[in-house]
């Protein structure tokens, strides 16, 4: 069955269930791509209650490497080296065996700890936060199997904005991997990241671009046809174009250093780095050292930090989908 036939069939099924604002044909997607605005919350929280309910149902599945989060497990093969190698390229002080020793990392939307644990094993002191309490219970239980991780990682059931006051300029690094496409207010989220990050600290984000291709592969194929992730995991309207993310970062005192495309191969279950950012992509940004004093919205000056090549430390060359 051709792609157009798949989309037409999917469209008919959706119309039978309910009306939808998502574009469901290539023509409609093309005309709506830049006119559909990403919804922002009018509340004082970046947490979307609908998103919380989705992940609440899967809280016990985080550590099933063949289950719903299989693609996130395999993403560690490229996102962990990306974070590690970028940080090491910015510092001359590191310890063999524990290269991230002495670095305080905040893992926002940590889920069951899939990214917190490998970062902890590299020597970092990790704080993982997630608004879903059952996710935190799963993460706590899993880290308890390793006495070293039990000392290096602490988890807290909390949203990002809830820890701002107690954690102003506390962390050297913030990681928000596969999170920003689920938040209710992206601008507030980025602002809070800036507030809890130390001057010249690093922010790492992985997310999904808002393109025709990401709708077809990320929603229709990945969720409806292949079941790579559970149906309803993503909403296309909340996907974030890299240009929008860069604009928000720069307006909140960040200098964007790297934007790299990511690709998932569902046949091999592997990720690789690619030039195109039309599906998944990763961003590394650095908070300006002058932002804390000035608090202006001017574009921060470029800091003298070496840009990381995203291909460093990655294993193999394989393709993408979306998580």
mmCIF file of C-alpha atoms in Angstrom:
data_model
loop_
_atom_site.group_PDB
_atom_site.id
_atom_site.type_symbol
_atom_site.label_atom_id
_atom_site.label_comp_id
_atom_site.label_asym_id
_atom_site.label_seq_id
_atom_site.Cartn_x
_atom_site.Cartn_y
_atom_site.Cartn_z
ATOM 1 C CA UNK A 1 0.000 0.000 0.000
ATOM 2 C CA UNK A 2 1.421 3.399 -0.957
ATOM 3 C CA UNK A 3 2.022 6.191 1.544
ATOM 4 C CA UNK A 4 -0.852 8.271 0.168
ATOM 5 C CA UNK A 5 -3.236 5.321 0.536
ATOM 6 C CA UNK A 6 -2.065 4.786 4.118
ATOM 7 C CA UNK A 7 -2.728 8.430 4.951
ATOM 8 C CA UNK A 8 -6.142 8.412 3.275
ATOM 9 C CA UNK A 9 -7.179 5.256 5.130
ATOM 10 C CA UNK A 10 -5.904 6.685 8.400
ATOM 11 C CA UNK A 11 -7.816 9.913 7.738
ATOM 12 C CA UNK A 12 -11.097 8.049 7.227
ATOM 13 C CA UNK A 13 -10.610 6.130 10.482
ATOM 14 C CA UNK A 14 -9.883 9.306 12.447
ATOM 15 C CA UNK A 15 -12.976 11.032 11.049
ATOM 16 C CA UNK A 16 -15.132 8.128 12.203
ATOM 17 C CA UNK A 17 -13.731 8.465 15.738
ATOM 18 C CA UNK A 18 -13.655 12.236 16.135
ATOM 19 C CA UNK A 19 -12.757 15.459 14.401
ATOM 20 C CA UNK A 20 -9.061 16.374 14.535
ATOM 21 C CA UNK A 21 -6.965 19.459 13.840
ATOM 22 C CA UNK A 22 -3.938 17.411 12.803
ATOM 23 C CA UNK A 23 -3.119 17.503 9.085
ATOM 24 C CA UNK A 24 -3.686 14.022 7.693
ATOM 25 C CA UNK A 25 -2.756 14.392 4.052
ATOM 26 C CA UNK A 26 0.468 15.594 2.508
ATOM 27 C CA UNK A 27 -1.343 18.566 0.930
ATOM 28 C CA UNK A 28 -2.985 19.587 4.204
ATOM 29 C CA UNK A 29 0.258 19.091 6.129
ATOM 30 C CA UNK A 30 2.133 21.332 3.724
ATOM 31 C CA UNK A 31 -0.417 24.123 4.026
ATOM 32 C CA UNK A 32 -0.766 23.844 7.798
ATOM 33 C CA UNK A 33 2.816 23.170 8.847
ATOM 34 C CA UNK A 34 3.725 26.777 9.514
ATOM 35 C CA UNK A 35 0.286 28.055 10.476
ATOM 36 C CA UNK A 36 -0.539 25.642 13.315
ATOM 37 C CA UNK A 37 0.847 27.206 16.468
ATOM 38 C CA UNK A 38 2.357 25.169 19.252
ATOM 39 C CA UNK A 39 -0.113 25.394 22.160
ATOM 40 C CA UNK A 40 1.145 27.213 25.233
ATOM 41 C CA UNK A 41 -0.221 26.899 28.733
ATOM 42 C CA UNK A 42 -1.846 29.829 30.490
ATOM 43 C CA UNK A 43 -0.996 28.266 33.857
ATOM 44 C CA UNK A 44 2.190 28.737 35.870
ATOM 45 C CA UNK A 45 3.381 25.209 35.189
ATOM 46 C CA UNK A 46 5.197 23.597 32.293
ATOM 47 C CA UNK A 47 3.648 20.243 33.198
ATOM 48 C CA UNK A 48 0.853 18.974 30.944
ATOM 49 C CA UNK A 49 -1.594 16.862 32.982
ATOM 50 C CA UNK A 50 -2.604 14.861 29.885
ATOM 51 C CA UNK A 51 1.025 13.933 29.297
ATOM 52 C CA UNK A 52 1.376 12.839 32.926
ATOM 53 C CA UNK A 53 -1.536 10.418 32.531
ATOM 54 C CA UNK A 54 0.095 8.838 29.466
ATOM 55 C CA UNK A 55 3.361 8.128 31.262
ATOM 56 C CA UNK A 56 1.633 7.099 34.476
ATOM 57 C CA UNK A 57 0.234 4.055 32.661
ATOM 58 C CA UNK A 58 3.700 2.969 31.533
ATOM 59 C CA UNK A 59 5.667 3.724 34.704
ATOM 60 C CA UNK A 60 6.425 0.028 35.302
ATOM 61 C CA UNK A 61 7.756 -0.484 31.763
ATOM 62 C CA UNK A 62 10.838 1.768 31.819
ATOM 63 C CA UNK A 63 13.450 -0.966 32.203
ATOM 64 C CA UNK A 64 11.985 -3.412 29.699
ATOM 65 C CA UNK A 65 14.603 -3.087 26.955
ATOM 66 C CA UNK A 66 12.341 -4.842 24.450
ATOM 67 C CA UNK A 67 9.183 -2.947 25.420
ATOM 68 C CA UNK A 68 7.635 0.455 24.801
ATOM 69 C CA UNK A 69 10.853 2.293 25.700
ATOM 70 C CA UNK A 70 13.211 0.144 23.618
ATOM 71 C CA UNK A 71 14.101 3.082 21.348
ATOM 72 C CA UNK A 72 15.036 5.210 24.367
ATOM 73 C CA UNK A 73 17.305 2.457 25.673
ATOM 74 C CA UNK A 74 19.141 2.294 22.353
ATOM 75 C CA UNK A 75 19.315 6.091 22.151
ATOM 76 C CA UNK A 76 21.778 5.931 25.058
ATOM 77 C CA UNK A 77 24.321 4.575 22.574
ATOM 78 C CA UNK A 78 24.617 8.026 21.016
ATOM 79 C CA UNK A 79 23.228 10.531 23.530
ATOM 80 C CA UNK A 80 25.476 9.446 26.415
ATOM 81 C CA UNK A 81 28.723 9.763 24.359
ATOM 82 C CA UNK A 82 27.420 13.080 22.971
ATOM 83 C CA UNK A 83 26.996 14.499 26.476
ATOM 84 C CA UNK A 84 30.233 12.954 27.794
ATOM 85 C CA UNK A 85 32.463 14.004 24.900
ATOM 86 C CA UNK A 86 31.026 17.524 24.713
ATOM 87 C CA UNK A 87 31.674 18.103 28.423
ATOM 88 C CA UNK A 88 35.176 16.635 28.234
ATOM 89 C CA UNK A 89 36.006 18.892 25.275
ATOM 90 C CA UNK A 90 35.184 21.881 27.495
ATOM 91 C CA UNK A 91 37.378 20.856 30.430
ATOM 92 C CA UNK A 92 40.950 19.725 30.967
ATOM 93 C CA UNK A 93 40.171 18.199 34.361
ATOM 94 C CA UNK A 94 38.683 14.735 34.387
ATOM 95 C CA UNK A 95 39.268 11.452 36.149
ATOM 96 C CA UNK A 96 39.998 8.211 34.333
ATOM 97 C CA UNK A 97 37.148 5.799 34.902
ATOM 98 C CA UNK A 98 34.931 8.600 36.230
ATOM 99 C CA UNK A 99 35.274 11.303 33.553
ATOM 100 C CA UNK A 100 32.267 13.309 34.793
ATOM 101 C CA UNK A 101 33.315 13.266 38.461
ATOM 102 C CA UNK A 102 32.537 16.565 40.184
ATOM 103 C CA UNK A 103 29.860 17.573 37.662
ATOM 104 C CA UNK A 104 26.328 18.209 38.952
ATOM 105 C CA UNK A 105 23.714 17.170 36.390
ATOM 106 C CA UNK A 106 19.959 17.773 36.472
ATOM 107 C CA UNK A 107 18.014 15.217 34.404
ATOM 108 C CA UNK A 108 14.636 16.845 33.736
ATOM 109 C CA UNK A 109 11.818 14.434 32.961
ATOM 110 C CA UNK A 110 14.036 11.546 34.010
ATOM 111 C CA UNK A 111 11.296 8.911 33.762
ATOM 112 C CA UNK A 112 12.612 5.639 35.142
ATOM 113 C CA UNK A 113 16.234 6.815 35.129
ATOM 114 C CA UNK A 114 17.303 5.512 31.707
ATOM 115 C CA UNK A 115 19.690 8.420 31.168
ATOM 116 C CA UNK A 116 20.428 9.275 34.805
ATOM 117 C CA UNK A 117 22.060 5.906 35.478
ATOM 118 C CA UNK A 118 24.701 5.916 32.691
ATOM 119 C CA UNK A 119 25.584 9.508 33.569
ATOM 120 C CA UNK A 120 25.970 8.450 37.196
ATOM 121 C CA UNK A 121 28.221 5.579 36.149
ATOM 122 C CA UNK A 122 30.471 8.137 34.440
ATOM 123 C CA UNK A 123 30.989 9.750 37.839
ATOM 124 C CA UNK A 124 28.481 12.618 37.716
ATOM 125 C CA UNK A 125 26.321 13.632 40.637
ATOM 126 C CA UNK A 126 22.831 13.351 39.141
ATOM 127 C CA UNK A 127 19.506 14.737 40.284
ATOM 128 C CA UNK A 128 16.591 13.289 38.355
ATOM 129 C CA UNK A 129 13.193 14.966 38.522
ATOM 130 C CA UNK A 130 9.855 13.865 37.078
ATOM 131 C CA UNK A 131 6.301 14.960 37.942
ATOM 132 C CA UNK A 132 5.008 11.373 37.754
ATOM 133 C CA UNK A 133 5.522 9.786 41.177
ATOM 134 C CA UNK A 134 5.389 6.225 39.846
ATOM 135 C CA UNK A 135 8.248 7.026 37.463
ATOM 136 C CA UNK A 136 10.353 8.153 40.425
ATOM 137 C CA UNK A 137 9.471 5.004 42.364
ATOM 138 C CA UNK A 138 10.616 2.892 39.411
ATOM 139 C CA UNK A 139 13.838 4.901 39.096
ATOM 140 C CA UNK A 140 14.575 4.672 42.827
ATOM 141 C CA UNK A 141 13.994 0.946 42.888
ATOM 142 C CA UNK A 142 16.258 0.301 39.905
ATOM 143 C CA UNK A 143 19.189 2.393 41.155
ATOM 144 C CA UNK A 144 19.027 0.571 44.517
ATOM 145 C CA UNK A 145 20.452 -2.533 42.814
ATOM 146 C CA UNK A 146 23.782 -0.696 42.394
ATOM 147 C CA UNK A 147 25.312 0.739 45.615
ATOM 148 C CA UNK A 148 27.491 3.156 43.618
ATOM 149 C CA UNK A 149 24.510 4.625 41.795
ATOM 150 C CA UNK A 150 22.534 4.803 45.017
ATOM 151 C CA UNK A 151 25.127 7.317 46.260
ATOM 152 C CA UNK A 152 25.517 9.325 43.061
ATOM 153 C CA UNK A 153 21.878 9.680 41.989
ATOM 154 C CA UNK A 154 18.932 11.213 43.798
ATOM 155 C CA UNK A 155 15.417 11.313 42.406
ATOM 156 C CA UNK A 156 12.597 13.691 43.224
ATOM 157 C CA UNK A 157 8.960 13.786 42.133
ATOM 158 C CA UNK A 158 8.796 17.393 40.999
ATOM 159 C CA UNK A 159 8.342 19.673 38.036
ATOM 160 C CA UNK A 160 11.203 21.907 36.933
ATOM 161 C CA UNK A 161 9.598 25.143 38.095
ATOM 162 C CA UNK A 162 8.974 23.668 41.552
ATOM 163 C CA UNK A 163 12.710 23.378 42.225
ATOM 164 C CA UNK A 164 13.767 26.768 40.807
ATOM 165 C CA UNK A 165 13.717 28.702 44.085
ATOM 166 C CA UNK A 166 15.780 26.126 45.972
ATOM 167 C CA UNK A 167 18.152 25.417 43.091
ATOM 168 C CA UNK A 168 19.071 28.786 41.565
ATOM 169 C CA UNK A 169 22.298 28.404 39.549
ATOM 170 C CA UNK A 170 22.965 25.022 41.166
ATOM 171 C CA UNK A 171 23.723 22.692 38.261
ATOM 172 C CA UNK A 172 26.663 22.467 35.884
ATOM 173 C CA UNK A 173 24.602 20.586 33.305
ATOM 174 C CA UNK A 174 20.917 20.126 32.489
ATOM 175 C CA UNK A 175 19.681 17.272 30.327
ATOM 176 C CA UNK A 176 16.161 17.292 28.847
ATOM 177 C CA UNK A 177 16.033 14.308 26.517
ATOM 178 C CA UNK A 178 12.737 13.620 24.708
ATOM 179 C CA UNK A 179 10.967 16.033 27.045
ATOM 180 C CA UNK A 180 10.287 19.420 25.419
ATOM 181 C CA UNK A 181 7.744 17.943 22.987
ATOM 182 C CA UNK A 182 5.645 16.996 26.030
ATOM 183 C CA UNK A 183 5.691 20.233 28.082
ATOM 184 C CA UNK A 184 2.746 22.614 28.311
ATOM 185 C CA UNK A 185 4.747 25.854 28.137
ATOM 186 C CA UNK A 186 8.079 25.584 26.337
ATOM 187 C CA UNK A 187 9.119 29.180 26.963
ATOM 188 C CA UNK A 188 8.635 28.805 30.719
ATOM 189 C CA UNK A 189 10.526 25.524 30.609
ATOM 190 C CA UNK A 190 13.578 27.104 28.931
ATOM 191 C CA UNK A 191 13.477 30.052 31.334
ATOM 192 C CA UNK A 192 13.502 27.689 34.324
ATOM 193 C CA UNK A 193 16.431 25.777 32.814
ATOM 194 C CA UNK A 194 18.374 29.032 32.645
ATOM 195 C CA UNK A 195 17.545 29.863 36.249
ATOM 196 C CA UNK A 196 18.806 26.604 37.774
ATOM 197 C CA UNK A 197 21.888 26.343 35.543
ATOM 198 C CA UNK A 198 25.207 27.890 36.543
ATOM 199 C CA UNK A 199 26.689 30.593 34.280
ATOM 200 C CA UNK A 200 28.581 28.889 31.429
ATOM 201 C CA UNK A 201 26.727 25.663 32.215
ATOM 202 C CA UNK A 202 25.570 23.302 29.468
ATOM 203 C CA UNK A 203 22.043 22.393 28.399
ATOM 204 C CA UNK A 204 21.466 19.257 26.311
ATOM 205 C CA UNK A 205 18.124 18.697 24.566
ATOM 206 C CA UNK A 206 16.932 15.943 22.245
ATOM 207 C CA UNK A 207 13.521 16.244 20.634
ATOM 208 C CA UNK A 208 11.488 15.947 17.409
ATOM 209 C CA UNK A 209 11.227 18.469 14.593
ATOM 210 C CA UNK A 210 7.815 19.633 13.349
ATOM 211 C CA UNK A 211 7.818 18.581 9.699
ATOM 212 C CA UNK A 212 5.687 16.616 7.252
ATOM 213 C CA UNK A 213 8.150 13.766 7.584
ATOM 214 C CA UNK A 214 7.962 13.722 11.380
ATOM 215 C CA UNK A 215 4.170 13.500 11.182
ATOM 216 C CA UNK A 216 4.214 10.627 8.696
ATOM 217 C CA UNK A 217 7.006 8.652 10.369
ATOM 218 C CA UNK A 218 6.662 9.794 13.973
ATOM 219 C CA UNK A 219 2.889 9.620 14.322
ATOM 220 C CA UNK A 220 1.416 7.479 11.542
ATOM 221 C CA UNK A 221 4.183 4.926 11.076
ATOM 222 C CA UNK A 222 5.841 4.789 14.524
ATOM 223 C CA UNK A 223 2.601 4.847 16.542
ATOM 224 C CA UNK A 224 -0.229 3.689 14.268
ATOM 225 C CA UNK A 225 1.459 1.131 12.028
ATOM 226 C CA UNK A 226 4.656 -0.252 13.581
ATOM 227 C CA UNK A 227 3.912 0.374 17.254
ATOM 228 C CA UNK A 228 7.465 1.530 17.990
ATOM 229 C CA UNK A 229 5.945 3.722 20.691
ATOM 230 C CA UNK A 230 2.411 3.498 22.148
ATOM 231 C CA UNK A 231 -0.339 5.235 20.194
ATOM 232 C CA UNK A 232 -0.969 8.722 21.545
ATOM 233 C CA UNK A 233 2.566 9.187 22.891
ATOM 234 C CA UNK A 234 3.125 12.281 20.756
ATOM 235 C CA UNK A 235 1.083 15.219 19.475
ATOM 236 C CA UNK A 236 2.384 16.666 16.221
ATOM 237 C CA UNK A 237 1.350 20.215 17.217
ATOM 238 C CA UNK A 238 3.791 20.069 20.139
ATOM 239 C CA UNK A 239 6.807 19.046 18.066
ATOM 240 C CA UNK A 240 9.463 21.761 18.088
ATOM 241 C CA UNK A 241 11.325 23.098 15.027
ATOM 242 C CA UNK A 242 15.031 23.668 15.785
ATOM 243 C CA UNK A 243 14.678 27.306 14.713
ATOM 244 C CA UNK A 244 12.002 27.885 17.361
ATOM 245 C CA UNK A 245 14.067 26.139 20.016
ATOM 246 C CA UNK A 246 17.174 28.145 19.132
ATOM 247 C CA UNK A 247 15.194 31.389 19.312
ATOM 248 C CA UNK A 248 13.855 30.550 22.772
ATOM 249 C CA UNK A 249 17.296 29.507 24.003
ATOM 250 C CA UNK A 250 19.009 32.643 22.757
ATOM 251 C CA UNK A 251 16.298 34.906 24.226
ATOM 252 C CA UNK A 252 16.925 33.276 27.610
ATOM 253 C CA UNK A 253 20.679 33.767 27.736
ATOM 254 C CA UNK A 254 21.939 30.692 25.915
ATOM 255 C CA UNK A 255 24.384 30.397 23.059
ATOM 256 C CA UNK A 256 23.550 27.432 20.813
ATOM 257 C CA UNK A 257 26.730 25.504 20.032
ATOM 258 C CA UNK A 258 25.541 22.373 18.236
ATOM 259 C CA UNK A 259 22.432 21.155 16.423
ATOM 260 C CA UNK A 260 22.701 17.620 15.017
ATOM 261 C CA UNK A 261 20.208 15.307 13.346
ATOM 262 C CA UNK A 262 19.449 11.868 14.774
ATOM 263 C CA UNK A 263 18.071 8.851 12.952
ATOM 264 C CA UNK A 264 16.500 5.654 14.301
ATOM 265 C CA UNK A 265 16.481 2.392 12.369
ATOM 266 C CA UNK A 266 13.506 0.321 13.599
ATOM 267 C CA UNK A 267 14.861 -2.808 11.910
ATOM 268 C CA UNK A 268 18.184 -2.812 13.777
ATOM 269 C CA UNK A 269 16.895 -0.849 16.778
ATOM 270 C CA UNK A 270 19.856 1.522 16.502
ATOM 271 C CA UNK A 271 20.421 5.276 16.348
ATOM 272 C CA UNK A 272 22.961 7.265 14.370
ATOM 273 C CA UNK A 273 23.929 10.875 13.736
ATOM 274 C CA UNK A 274 22.873 12.398 10.415
ATOM 275 C CA UNK A 275 23.048 15.843 8.831
ATOM 276 C CA UNK A 276 19.284 16.230 8.424
ATOM 277 C CA UNK A 277 17.274 17.532 11.391
ATOM 278 C CA UNK A 278 13.923 16.801 9.725
ATOM 279 C CA UNK A 279 13.075 14.094 12.293
ATOM 280 C CA UNK A 280 14.912 13.864 15.604
ATOM 281 C CA UNK A 281 17.705 16.205 16.602
ATOM 282 C CA UNK A 282 19.995 17.068 19.504
ATOM 283 C CA UNK A 283 21.004 20.511 20.761
ATOM 284 C CA UNK A 284 23.864 21.647 22.974
ATOM 285 C CA UNK A 285 23.623 25.187 24.335
ATOM 286 C CA UNK A 286 25.741 27.085 26.847
ATOM 287 C CA UNK A 287 24.401 29.675 29.278
ATOM 288 C CA UNK A 288 26.206 32.984 28.965
ATOM 289 C CA UNK A 289 28.462 33.847 31.871
ATOM 290 C CA UNK A 290 27.184 37.445 31.767
ATOM 291 C CA UNK A 291 23.497 36.498 31.832
ATOM 292 C CA UNK A 292 23.373 36.110 35.603
ATOM 293 C CA UNK A 293 24.562 39.682 36.158
ATOM 294 C CA UNK A 294 22.734 41.512 33.377
ATOM 295 C CA UNK A 295 19.460 39.561 32.985
ATOM 296 C CA UNK A 296 18.986 41.357 29.678
ATOM 297 C CA UNK A 297 17.377 39.782 26.640
ATOM 298 C CA UNK A 298 20.206 40.751 24.318
ATOM 299 C CA UNK A 299 21.876 37.965 22.403
ATOM 300 C CA UNK A 300 24.683 36.755 24.696
ATOM 301 C CA UNK A 301 28.267 36.982 23.474
ATOM 302 C CA UNK A 302 29.817 33.837 22.057
ATOM 303 C CA UNK A 303 31.888 32.019 24.646
ATOM 304 C CA UNK A 304 35.195 30.516 23.663
ATOM 305 C CA UNK A 305 34.057 26.911 23.787
ATOM 306 C CA UNK A 306 35.008 24.298 21.239
ATOM 307 C CA UNK A 307 32.048 22.980 19.247
ATOM 308 C CA UNK A 308 31.631 19.266 19.628
ATOM 309 C CA UNK A 309 31.419 16.983 16.618
ATOM 310 C CA UNK A 310 28.408 14.801 17.251
ATOM 311 C CA UNK A 311 29.982 11.861 15.517
ATOM 312 C CA UNK A 312 32.541 11.451 18.280
ATOM 313 C CA UNK A 313 31.972 8.403 20.400
ATOM 314 C CA UNK A 314 29.047 7.062 18.400
ATOM 315 C CA UNK A 315 28.901 3.407 17.525
ATOM 316 C CA UNK A 316 28.063 2.353 13.992
ATOM 317 C CA UNK A 317 26.039 4.153 11.374
ATOM 318 C CA UNK A 318 22.391 3.306 11.398
ATOM 319 C CA UNK A 319 19.032 5.122 10.755
ATOM 320 C CA UNK A 320 15.923 6.837 12.641
ATOM 321 C CA UNK A 321 12.227 7.241 13.442
ATOM 322 C CA UNK A 322 10.922 9.151 16.402
ATOM 323 C CA UNK A 323 10.482 8.588 20.099
#
